[in-house]
Amino acid sequence: MENLIWGTFEQLSEGLEKKQFSSVELTKAFIARTYAIDKSLKAFLNFDEKKTLAEAEASDVRRSRGQSLGRLDGVPVGLKDIFAEKGQRLTCGSRILEHFVSPYDATVVKKLKDAGAVLWGRLNMDEFAMGSSSENSAFQVTSNPWDLDRVPGGSSSGSAAAVAAGEVSLSLGTDTGGSVRQPASMCGVVGLKPSYGCISRYGMVAYASSLDQAGPLARTAGGVAALLQVLSGADPKDSTCARMHVPDYLAAVQSSEGKKWILGVPEEYFGEGLDSEVKSSVEKAIHFYEAQGYIVKPVHLTSLEYAIPVYYIIATAEASSNLARYDGIRYTYRSPRAKNIDEVYDQSRSEGLGEEVKRRILLGTYVLSSGYYDAFYGKAQKVRRLIYNDFMRAFAEVDVLVTPTSPVPAFKKGEKTSDPLAMYLSDLYTISVNLAGLPAISFPCGFTNRGLPIGCQLIGKPWEETTLLSMAYTFEKHHPFNLKIPNL
Ligand code: GLN
């Protein structure tokens, strides 16, 4: 049973279907693994073993009656601690929400429950999804499963680390500027940021609402496709969620295999600051596709240099407004020292929010303040449009863009904590995708000499998730990096 934890989603789903093992057995294997390693990995903030096992039992009962709810029924899925799950704590990695218990289910959580998924644990994250390493979590720093002295990436740090370390089969993260793809890349798993509007944001704590998207993580493209299948689609509770036809992602992935697309390689994404091992590994992936018969074309995305400044204006502006609700009055921490209403706001926020979150609220308030609004926020919105146009120009010539996910492999804990700009740079290649609302996937394309995973990013046209999944699937069939297991 121990080996179950290393099964791919496809193997686990099939094993459950054929009754080779039960959901309770599978879930217990992941729980045992979590107990064995999470003291050193620290991917989980919280879990409710009894609740999880009850969900697994219910799945087994359904299956024994021939009433299985589908491919996800009985499969353990972990949630970033940003999604509301009724009756469970939701901290968002922040002291200010330390004791908050969700009164309802997020749409994604409801959809997972309706699909029979077994929800295992609440996964660590940078506070309010602001960060790239888990070091902004108010509670703990998650380790990278491939080297415990290094960070797992962020902000969906626990979601990537737990899947890579065999603590859970699949997980859900969120991606506002790279927070699914960058940790997936650093932990050696597959992570997808869908097109904006693909997955409902209802019940997902808001950071920067025009950029936030939930995204699935798994050890294989098939696992990501299966999660996306149940998560995507319209939601009357989120008007930004598109009324789209949901394709059969898993079937589409397998049936479109063999199709050759035109790949664009944006020169700007291979320039200064890119680690040489990351570069050569991604170039090898490009050569692989070329050898498979794909056409590879150089393209230009000159707007890259504006991505980080534009993101840190728009994201902080939206964050300063979204986070105003944590006021010490409703559902949050309230400072015991406050003696009047002003002090309640002031001291609760001062004590309850971390340094990086406060930095962003201040920045966001500044760029929205009168006199600066046009100079910063208004200008950034215009440049955001130019970034989108830049992508669309490239997509007139090519189907998919290929780039590194992160300029560097997992870095050492503490290495960038005193230099926010250096930390921001680790999202250089992922951020424009959110500003343009596009889908993008990160999949493992190699390892450094030290044994750290390297991620390759594919960026697609809007709503072309199946193309990205199909290409990642083709790659992993020829390069089974997902079968490599970290030594811990
Ligand atoms: N690391 C980026 C930030 O700190 C992206 C975060 C995210 O995607 N949630 O804002």
Coordinates of C-alpha atoms and ligand atoms in Angstrom, one line a residue:
M1 CA 0.0 0.0 0.0
E2 CA 2.9 2.4 0.6
N3 CA 3.6 2.5 -3.1
L4 CA 0.1 3.8 -3.8
I5 CA 1.3 7.3 -2.9
W6 CA 3.5 7.3 -6.0
G7 CA 0.8 6.2 -8.4
T8 CA -0.1 8.7 -11.1
F9 CA -3.6 10.1 -11.1
E10 CA -4.5 7.8 -13.9
Q11 CA -3.2 4.7 -12.1
L12 CA -5.0 5.6 -8.9
S13 CA -8.3 6.4 -10.5
E14 CA -8.2 3.2 -12.5
G15 CA -7.1 1.1 -9.4
L16 CA -10.1 2.5 -7.5
E17 CA -12.4 1.8 -10.4
K18 CA -11.2 -1.8 -10.6
K19 CA -11.4 -2.1 -6.8
Q20 CA -7.7 -3.0 -6.6
F21 CA -7.7 -0.9 -3.4
S22 CA -10.3 1.2 -1.6
S23 CA -10.4 5.0 -1.2
V24 CA -9.9 4.4 2.5
E25 CA -6.7 2.5 1.9
L26 CA -5.5 5.1 -0.5
T27 CA -6.3 8.0 1.8
K28 CA -4.7 6.2 4.7
A29 CA -1.5 5.8 2.7
F30 CA -1.3 9.6 2.1
I31 CA -2.2 10.3 5.7
A32 CA 0.6 8.0 6.9
R33 CA 3.0 9.7 4.5
T34 CA 2.0 13.1 5.8
Y35 CA 2.6 12.0 9.4
A36 CA 6.0 10.6 8.5
I37 CA 7.4 13.6 6.7
D38 CA 5.4 16.7 7.2
K39 CA 7.3 17.7 10.4
S40 CA 10.3 18.4 8.2
L41 CA 8.4 19.4 5.0
K42 CA 5.8 21.6 6.6
A43 CA 3.4 21.6 3.6
F44 CA 0.2 21.3 5.7
L45 CA -1.1 24.1 7.9
N46 CA -4.0 22.0 9.2
F47 CA -5.9 18.8 8.6
D48 CA -9.0 17.0 9.8
E49 CA -8.2 13.3 9.6
K50 CA -11.6 12.2 10.7
K51 CA -13.5 14.2 8.2
T52 CA -11.2 13.1 5.4
L53 CA -11.6 9.4 6.3
A54 CA -15.3 9.8 6.4
E55 CA -15.2 11.2 2.9
A56 CA -13.1 8.3 1.8
E57 CA -15.6 5.8 3.4
A58 CA -18.5 7.5 1.7
S59 CA -16.7 7.1 -1.7
D60 CA -16.1 3.4 -1.1
V61 CA -19.8 2.9 -0.2
R62 CA -20.8 4.7 -3.4
R63 CA -18.5 2.6 -5.5
S64 CA -19.7 -0.7 -3.9
R65 CA -23.2 0.3 -4.9
G66 CA -22.1 1.0 -8.5
Q67 CA -22.8 4.8 -7.9
S68 CA -19.3 6.1 -8.5
L69 CA -19.3 9.8 -9.3
G70 CA -16.5 9.6 -11.9
R71 CA -12.7 9.7 -12.2
L72 CA -12.1 11.8 -9.2
D73 CA -14.3 9.8 -6.8
G74 CA -12.2 8.6 -3.9
V75 CA -9.0 10.5 -4.9
P76 CA -7.4 12.7 -2.2
V77 CA -7.0 16.3 -3.2
G78 CA -5.3 19.0 -1.1
L79 CA -6.4 22.6 -0.9
K80 CA -4.4 25.7 -0.7
D81 CA -5.5 27.4 2.5
I82 CA -7.3 30.1 0.5
F83 CA -10.4 28.2 -0.5
A84 CA -13.5 28.2 1.8
E85 CA -14.4 24.7 2.9
K86 CA -17.4 24.7 5.2
G87 CA -16.5 24.0 8.8
Q88 CA -12.8 24.1 8.2
R89 CA -10.3 26.8 9.2
L90 CA -9.2 29.1 6.5
T91 CA -6.1 31.2 7.4
C92 CA -4.8 32.3 4.0
G93 CA -1.4 32.1 5.7
S94 CA -2.3 35.2 7.9
R95 CA -2.5 35.8 11.6
I96 CA -5.5 38.1 10.9
L97 CA -7.5 35.0 9.8
E98 CA -5.9 32.5 12.2
H99 CA -9.1 31.5 13.8
F100 CA -11.5 32.0 10.9
V101 CA -13.8 29.0 10.1
S102 CA -15.5 29.0 6.7
P103 CA -19.3 29.2 6.9
Y104 CA -19.7 27.9 3.3
D105 CA -18.0 26.0 0.5
A106 CA -16.2 27.8 -2.3
T107 CA -17.6 26.8 -5.7
V108 CA -14.5 24.8 -6.5
V109 CA -14.8 23.0 -3.2
K110 CA -18.5 22.2 -3.9
K111 CA -17.5 20.9 -7.3
L112 CA -14.8 18.7 -5.9
K113 CA -17.2 17.3 -3.3
D114 CA -19.8 16.7 -6.0
A115 CA -17.2 14.8 -7.9
G116 CA -16.5 12.6 -4.9
A117 CA -13.0 13.9 -4.2
V118 CA -11.6 13.3 -0.7
L119 CA -10.3 16.6 0.6
W120 CA -7.1 16.1 2.5
G121 CA -5.7 19.0 4.4
R122 CA -5.1 22.7 4.1
L123 CA -1.9 23.6 2.5
N124 CA 0.6 26.3 3.4
M125 CA 0.9 29.5 1.4
D126 CA 2.5 32.9 1.4
E127 CA 0.2 35.3 3.3
F128 CA -2.7 36.3 1.1
A129 CA -0.9 34.7 -1.8
M130 CA 1.7 37.4 -1.8
G131 CA 5.1 35.8 -2.3
S132 CA 7.2 33.3 -4.1
S133 CA 8.7 31.1 -1.5
S134 CA 6.3 30.4 1.5
E135 CA 8.5 32.7 3.6
N136 CA 5.7 35.2 3.9
S137 CA 3.4 32.6 5.6
A138 CA 2.7 33.8 9.1
F139 CA 2.9 30.2 10.3
Q140 CA 5.7 28.2 8.8
V141 CA 8.2 27.9 5.9
T142 CA 7.6 24.9 3.6
S143 CA 10.7 23.1 2.4
N144 CA 11.4 21.9 -1.1
P145 CA 11.0 18.1 -1.2
W146 CA 14.1 17.8 -3.4
D147 CA 16.3 19.8 -0.9
L148 CA 15.0 20.7 2.5
D149 CA 17.3 23.8 2.7
R150 CA 15.5 25.3 -0.2
V151 CA 12.1 26.9 -0.8
P152 CA 9.4 25.2 -2.7
G153 CA 8.4 28.4 -4.6
G154 CA 5.1 30.2 -3.9
S155 CA 2.6 31.3 -3.1
S156 CA 0.9 27.9 -3.6
S157 CA 3.9 26.4 -1.8
G158 CA 2.2 23.6 0.2
S159 CA 0.1 22.6 -2.8
A160 CA 3.2 21.9 -4.9
A161 CA 5.4 20.4 -2.2
A162 CA 2.7 18.1 -0.9
V163 CA 2.0 16.6 -4.4
A164 CA 5.8 16.3 -5.1
A165 CA 6.4 14.6 -1.8
G166 CA 3.6 12.1 -2.1
E167 CA 1.4 13.5 0.7
V168 CA -1.6 13.9 -1.6
S169 CA -2.4 12.9 -5.2
L170 CA -3.7 16.2 -6.5
S171 CA -4.0 19.8 -5.3
L172 CA -5.5 23.1 -5.9
G173 CA -3.5 26.4 -5.8
T174 CA -4.1 29.9 -7.1
D175 CA -2.2 31.9 -9.6
T176 CA -2.3 35.7 -9.7
G177 CA 1.2 36.2 -11.1
G178 CA 2.7 32.7 -11.2
S179 CA 1.7 31.1 -7.9
V180 CA 0.7 27.8 -9.4
R181 CA 3.3 27.5 -12.1
Q182 CA 6.4 28.8 -10.2
P183 CA 6.1 26.4 -7.3
A184 CA 5.1 23.5 -9.7
S185 CA 8.3 24.2 -11.5
M186 CA 10.5 24.3 -8.4
C187 CA 8.9 21.1 -7.0
G188 CA 8.9 19.1 -10.3
V189 CA 5.1 18.8 -10.8
V190 CA 2.7 19.9 -13.4
G191 CA 0.7 23.1 -12.7
L192 CA -1.9 24.9 -14.9
K193 CA -3.1 28.5 -14.7
P194 CA -6.3 28.5 -16.8
S195 CA -7.6 31.4 -18.9
Y196 CA -9.1 34.1 -16.8
G197 CA -12.8 33.2 -16.2
C198 CA -12.3 29.5 -16.6
I199 CA -12.8 28.6 -12.9
S200 CA -15.1 30.3 -10.4
R201 CA -13.5 32.6 -7.8
Y202 CA -16.4 32.4 -5.4
G203 CA -15.2 31.4 -2.0
M204 CA -11.5 31.9 -2.9
V205 CA -9.9 34.8 -0.9
A206 CA -9.4 37.7 -3.2
Y207 CA -5.9 39.1 -3.7
A208 CA -6.0 40.9 -7.1
S209 CA -9.4 40.1 -8.6
S210 CA -8.7 40.9 -12.2
L211 CA -5.7 38.4 -12.1
D212 CA -6.6 35.7 -9.6
Q213 CA -7.4 32.2 -11.0
A214 CA -7.5 28.8 -9.3
G215 CA -5.2 26.2 -10.9
P216 CA -4.7 22.5 -10.5
L217 CA -1.5 20.7 -9.7
A218 CA -0.6 17.0 -10.2
R219 CA 2.4 14.8 -11.0
T220 CA 1.0 14.3 -14.5
A221 CA -0.8 16.3 -17.2
G222 CA -3.6 13.8 -16.9
G223 CA -4.2 14.6 -13.3
V224 CA -4.3 18.3 -14.0
A225 CA -6.8 17.6 -16.9
A226 CA -9.0 15.6 -14.6
L227 CA -9.2 18.4 -12.0
L228 CA -9.7 21.1 -14.6
Q229 CA -12.6 19.0 -15.9
V230 CA -14.6 19.3 -12.7
L231 CA -13.5 22.8 -11.8
S232 CA -14.2 24.8 -14.9
G233 CA -17.4 26.2 -16.1
A234 CA -19.9 29.0 -15.4
D235 CA -21.0 30.0 -11.9
P236 CA -23.9 32.3 -11.2
K237 CA -22.0 33.3 -8.0
D238 CA -19.1 34.7 -10.0
S239 CA -20.0 37.0 -12.9
T240 CA -16.4 37.0 -14.2
C241 CA -16.6 33.2 -14.8
A242 CA -17.2 32.6 -18.5
R243 CA -20.3 30.8 -19.7
M244 CA -18.2 28.4 -21.7
H245 CA -18.7 24.9 -23.1
V246 CA -16.4 22.7 -20.9
P247 CA -14.5 20.3 -23.2
D248 CA -13.6 16.8 -22.2
Y249 CA -10.0 17.8 -21.3
L250 CA -8.7 14.3 -20.6
A251 CA -10.1 12.8 -23.8
A252 CA -9.0 15.9 -25.8
V253 CA -5.5 15.5 -24.4
Q254 CA -5.2 11.9 -25.5
S255 CA -7.0 12.3 -28.8
S256 CA -5.1 15.4 -30.0
E257 CA -1.8 13.6 -29.4
G258 CA 0.1 13.5 -32.6
K259 CA -1.1 17.0 -33.7
K260 CA 1.8 19.3 -34.5
W261 CA 1.5 22.9 -33.5
I262 CA 3.7 25.9 -34.3
L263 CA 5.8 26.9 -31.4
G264 CA 7.0 30.4 -30.7
V265 CA 10.2 31.0 -28.8
P266 CA 10.3 34.6 -27.4
E267 CA 13.9 35.7 -27.4
E268 CA 13.3 38.1 -24.5
Y269 CA 12.5 35.1 -22.2
F270 CA 16.0 33.6 -22.7
G271 CA 18.0 36.7 -21.8
E272 CA 19.9 38.1 -18.9
G273 CA 19.2 36.6 -15.5
L274 CA 18.3 33.2 -16.8
D275 CA 20.1 30.3 -15.1
S276 CA 22.3 28.4 -17.6
E277 CA 21.0 25.0 -16.6
V278 CA 17.4 26.1 -16.8
K279 CA 18.1 27.6 -20.2
S280 CA 19.7 24.4 -21.6
S281 CA 17.0 22.2 -20.2
V282 CA 14.2 24.3 -21.8
E283 CA 16.1 24.4 -25.1
K284 CA 16.3 20.6 -25.0
A285 CA 12.5 20.5 -24.6
I286 CA 12.1 22.8 -27.6
H287 CA 14.4 20.5 -29.6
F288 CA 12.3 17.5 -28.6
Y289 CA 9.1 19.2 -30.0
E290 CA 11.0 20.1 -33.1
A291 CA 12.1 16.4 -33.5
Q292 CA 8.5 15.5 -33.1
G293 CA 7.6 17.5 -36.2
Y294 CA 6.5 20.8 -34.6
I295 CA 7.5 24.0 -36.3
V296 CA 9.6 26.2 -34.1
K297 CA 9.8 30.0 -34.8
P298 CA 11.5 32.8 -33.0
V299 CA 9.2 35.6 -31.9
H300 CA 9.4 38.8 -29.9
L301 CA 7.5 39.8 -26.8
T302 CA 9.1 43.1 -26.1
S303 CA 6.6 44.0 -23.4
L304 CA 8.3 41.6 -21.0
E305 CA 10.3 44.5 -19.4
Y306 CA 7.0 46.1 -18.3
A307 CA 5.5 43.0 -16.7
I308 CA 6.8 43.4 -13.2
P309 CA 6.2 47.1 -12.8
V310 CA 2.7 46.9 -14.3
Y311 CA 1.8 43.9 -12.1
Y312 CA 3.0 45.5 -8.9
I313 CA 0.9 48.6 -9.6
I314 CA -2.3 46.7 -10.6
A315 CA -2.0 43.9 -8.1
T316 CA -1.2 46.1 -5.2
A317 CA -4.0 48.5 -6.1
E318 CA -6.5 45.7 -6.1
A319 CA -5.1 44.2 -3.0
S320 CA -5.3 47.5 -1.1
S321 CA -9.0 47.6 -1.8
N322 CA -9.7 43.8 -1.3
L323 CA -7.9 43.7 2.0
A324 CA -9.7 46.6 3.4
R325 CA -12.3 44.1 4.7
Y326 CA -9.9 42.8 7.3
D327 CA -10.7 45.5 9.8
G328 CA -10.8 43.8 13.2
I329 CA -14.6 44.1 13.3
R330 CA -15.8 41.1 11.3
Y331 CA -14.3 37.6 11.3
T332 CA -10.7 38.7 11.9
Y333 CA -8.2 39.0 14.7
R334 CA -9.0 42.0 16.9
S335 CA -6.2 43.6 18.9
P336 CA -6.9 43.3 22.6
R337 CA -5.1 46.6 23.2
A338 CA -7.5 48.7 21.1
K339 CA -9.5 51.2 23.2
N340 CA -11.6 52.9 20.5
I341 CA -12.8 52.3 17.0
D342 CA -9.8 53.8 15.3
E343 CA -7.4 51.7 17.4
V344 CA -9.4 48.6 16.5
Y345 CA -8.8 49.2 12.8
D346 CA -5.3 50.4 13.2
Q347 CA -3.9 48.0 15.8
S348 CA -5.7 44.9 14.5
R349 CA -4.3 45.5 11.0
S350 CA -0.8 46.4 12.3
E351 CA -0.6 43.3 14.5
G352 CA -2.6 40.9 12.3
L353 CA -0.9 41.5 8.9
G354 CA 2.6 40.7 7.9
E355 CA 5.3 43.0 6.5
E356 CA 4.9 42.1 2.8
V357 CA 1.2 42.4 3.0
K358 CA 1.5 45.8 4.6
R359 CA 4.1 46.9 2.0
R360 CA 1.6 46.0 -0.8
I361 CA -1.4 47.7 0.9
L362 CA 0.7 50.9 1.2
L363 CA 1.9 50.7 -2.4
G364 CA -1.6 50.0 -3.6
T365 CA -3.1 52.9 -1.6
Y366 CA -0.4 55.2 -3.0
V367 CA -0.9 54.3 -6.7
L368 CA -4.7 54.9 -6.3
S369 CA -4.4 58.1 -4.4
S370 CA -5.6 61.3 -6.0
G371 CA -2.9 62.9 -8.1
Y372 CA -1.1 59.6 -8.6
Y373 CA -4.0 57.5 -10.0
D374 CA -3.6 58.6 -13.6
A375 CA 0.2 58.6 -13.4
F376 CA 0.4 55.1 -12.0
Y377 CA -2.8 53.1 -12.1
G378 CA -4.2 54.5 -15.2
K379 CA -0.9 54.2 -17.1
A380 CA -0.5 50.6 -15.9
Q381 CA -3.9 49.7 -17.2
K382 CA -2.9 51.0 -20.6
V383 CA 0.4 49.1 -20.6
R384 CA -1.5 46.0 -19.6
R385 CA -3.5 46.3 -22.8
L386 CA -0.2 46.6 -24.8
I387 CA 1.1 43.4 -23.1
Y388 CA -2.1 41.7 -24.3
N389 CA -1.7 43.1 -27.8
D390 CA 1.9 41.9 -27.8
F391 CA 0.8 38.3 -27.1
M392 CA -1.9 38.5 -29.8
R393 CA 0.6 39.7 -32.3
A394 CA 2.7 36.6 -31.5
F395 CA -0.3 34.3 -31.7
A396 CA -1.0 35.5 -35.2
E397 CA 2.1 33.6 -36.2
V398 CA 2.3 30.7 -33.7
D399 CA 0.0 28.5 -31.7
V400 CA 1.9 28.2 -28.4
L401 CA 4.7 30.0 -26.8
V402 CA 7.4 28.2 -24.9
T403 CA 9.6 29.7 -22.2
P404 CA 11.2 28.8 -18.9
T405 CA 8.7 29.0 -16.0
S406 CA 11.1 30.5 -13.5
P407 CA 14.5 32.1 -14.3
V408 CA 16.1 30.1 -11.5
P409 CA 15.6 26.7 -9.8
A410 CA 14.6 26.5 -6.2
F411 CA 16.7 29.0 -4.2
K412 CA 17.9 28.7 -0.6
K413 CA 15.6 29.7 2.3
G414 CA 16.5 33.2 3.4
E415 CA 18.3 34.0 0.2
K416 CA 15.9 36.6 -1.1
T417 CA 13.9 37.6 2.1
S418 CA 15.7 40.9 2.6
D419 CA 15.4 42.0 -1.0
P420 CA 11.8 42.2 -2.2
L421 CA 12.8 43.1 -5.7
A422 CA 15.0 40.0 -6.1
M423 CA 12.0 38.0 -4.9
Y424 CA 9.7 39.7 -7.4
L425 CA 12.1 38.8 -10.2
S426 CA 11.5 35.1 -9.7
D427 CA 8.1 35.7 -11.3
L428 CA 9.4 37.5 -14.4
Y429 CA 8.2 34.9 -16.9
T430 CA 4.9 34.1 -15.4
I431 CA 3.3 37.5 -14.6
S432 CA 2.5 38.7 -18.2
V433 CA 0.3 35.7 -18.6
N434 CA -2.0 36.8 -15.8
L435 CA -2.0 40.4 -17.1
A436 CA -3.2 39.1 -20.5
G437 CA -5.6 36.6 -19.0
L438 CA -4.0 33.7 -20.9
P439 CA -3.7 30.0 -20.0
A440 CA -0.2 28.6 -19.3
I441 CA 1.2 25.3 -17.9
S442 CA 4.4 24.4 -16.2
F443 CA 5.7 20.9 -16.5
P444 CA 9.0 19.3 -15.4
C445 CA 11.6 19.3 -18.2
G446 CA 14.7 18.2 -16.4
F447 CA 16.8 18.5 -13.3
T448 CA 19.9 20.5 -12.4
N449 CA 23.2 18.8 -11.5
R450 CA 22.2 19.3 -7.9
G451 CA 19.0 17.4 -8.5
L452 CA 16.6 20.3 -8.5
P453 CA 13.6 20.2 -10.8
I454 CA 13.4 22.6 -13.8
G455 CA 10.0 23.7 -15.3
C456 CA 9.1 24.5 -18.8
Q457 CA 6.2 26.9 -19.5
L458 CA 3.8 26.7 -22.4
I459 CA 1.5 29.8 -22.9
G460 CA -1.6 29.3 -25.0
K461 CA -4.2 31.4 -26.8
P462 CA -7.3 32.1 -24.7
W463 CA -9.2 28.9 -23.9
E464 CA -6.6 26.7 -25.5
E465 CA -6.0 24.7 -22.3
T466 CA -6.3 21.4 -24.2
T467 CA -3.4 22.3 -26.5
L468 CA -1.2 22.9 -23.5
L469 CA -2.2 19.8 -21.7
S470 CA -1.7 17.7 -24.8
M471 CA 1.8 19.1 -25.3
A472 CA 2.7 18.5 -21.7
Y473 CA 1.3 15.0 -22.0
T474 CA 3.4 14.2 -25.1
F475 CA 6.5 15.4 -23.4
E476 CA 6.0 13.4 -20.2
K477 CA 5.4 10.2 -22.2
H478 CA 8.9 10.5 -23.6
H479 CA 10.5 11.9 -20.5
P480 CA 9.0 10.3 -17.4
F481 CA 10.4 12.9 -14.9
N482 CA 7.2 12.5 -12.9
L483 CA 8.4 9.0 -12.0
K484 CA 11.4 10.4 -10.2
I485 CA 10.8 10.5 -6.5
P486 CA 12.4 12.8 -4.0
N487 CA 14.5 11.2 -1.3
L488 CA 12.8 12.1 2.0
Ligands
GLN1 N1 4.8 36.0 -6.5 C1 3.8 36.9 -7.0 C2 3.4 37.8 -5.9 O1 4.0 37.8 -4.9 C3 2.6 36.1 -7.5 C4 1.7 35.6 -6.5 C5 0.5 34.9 -6.9 O2 0.5 34.4 -8.1 N2 -0.4 34.7 -6.1 O3 2.5 38.6 -6.1

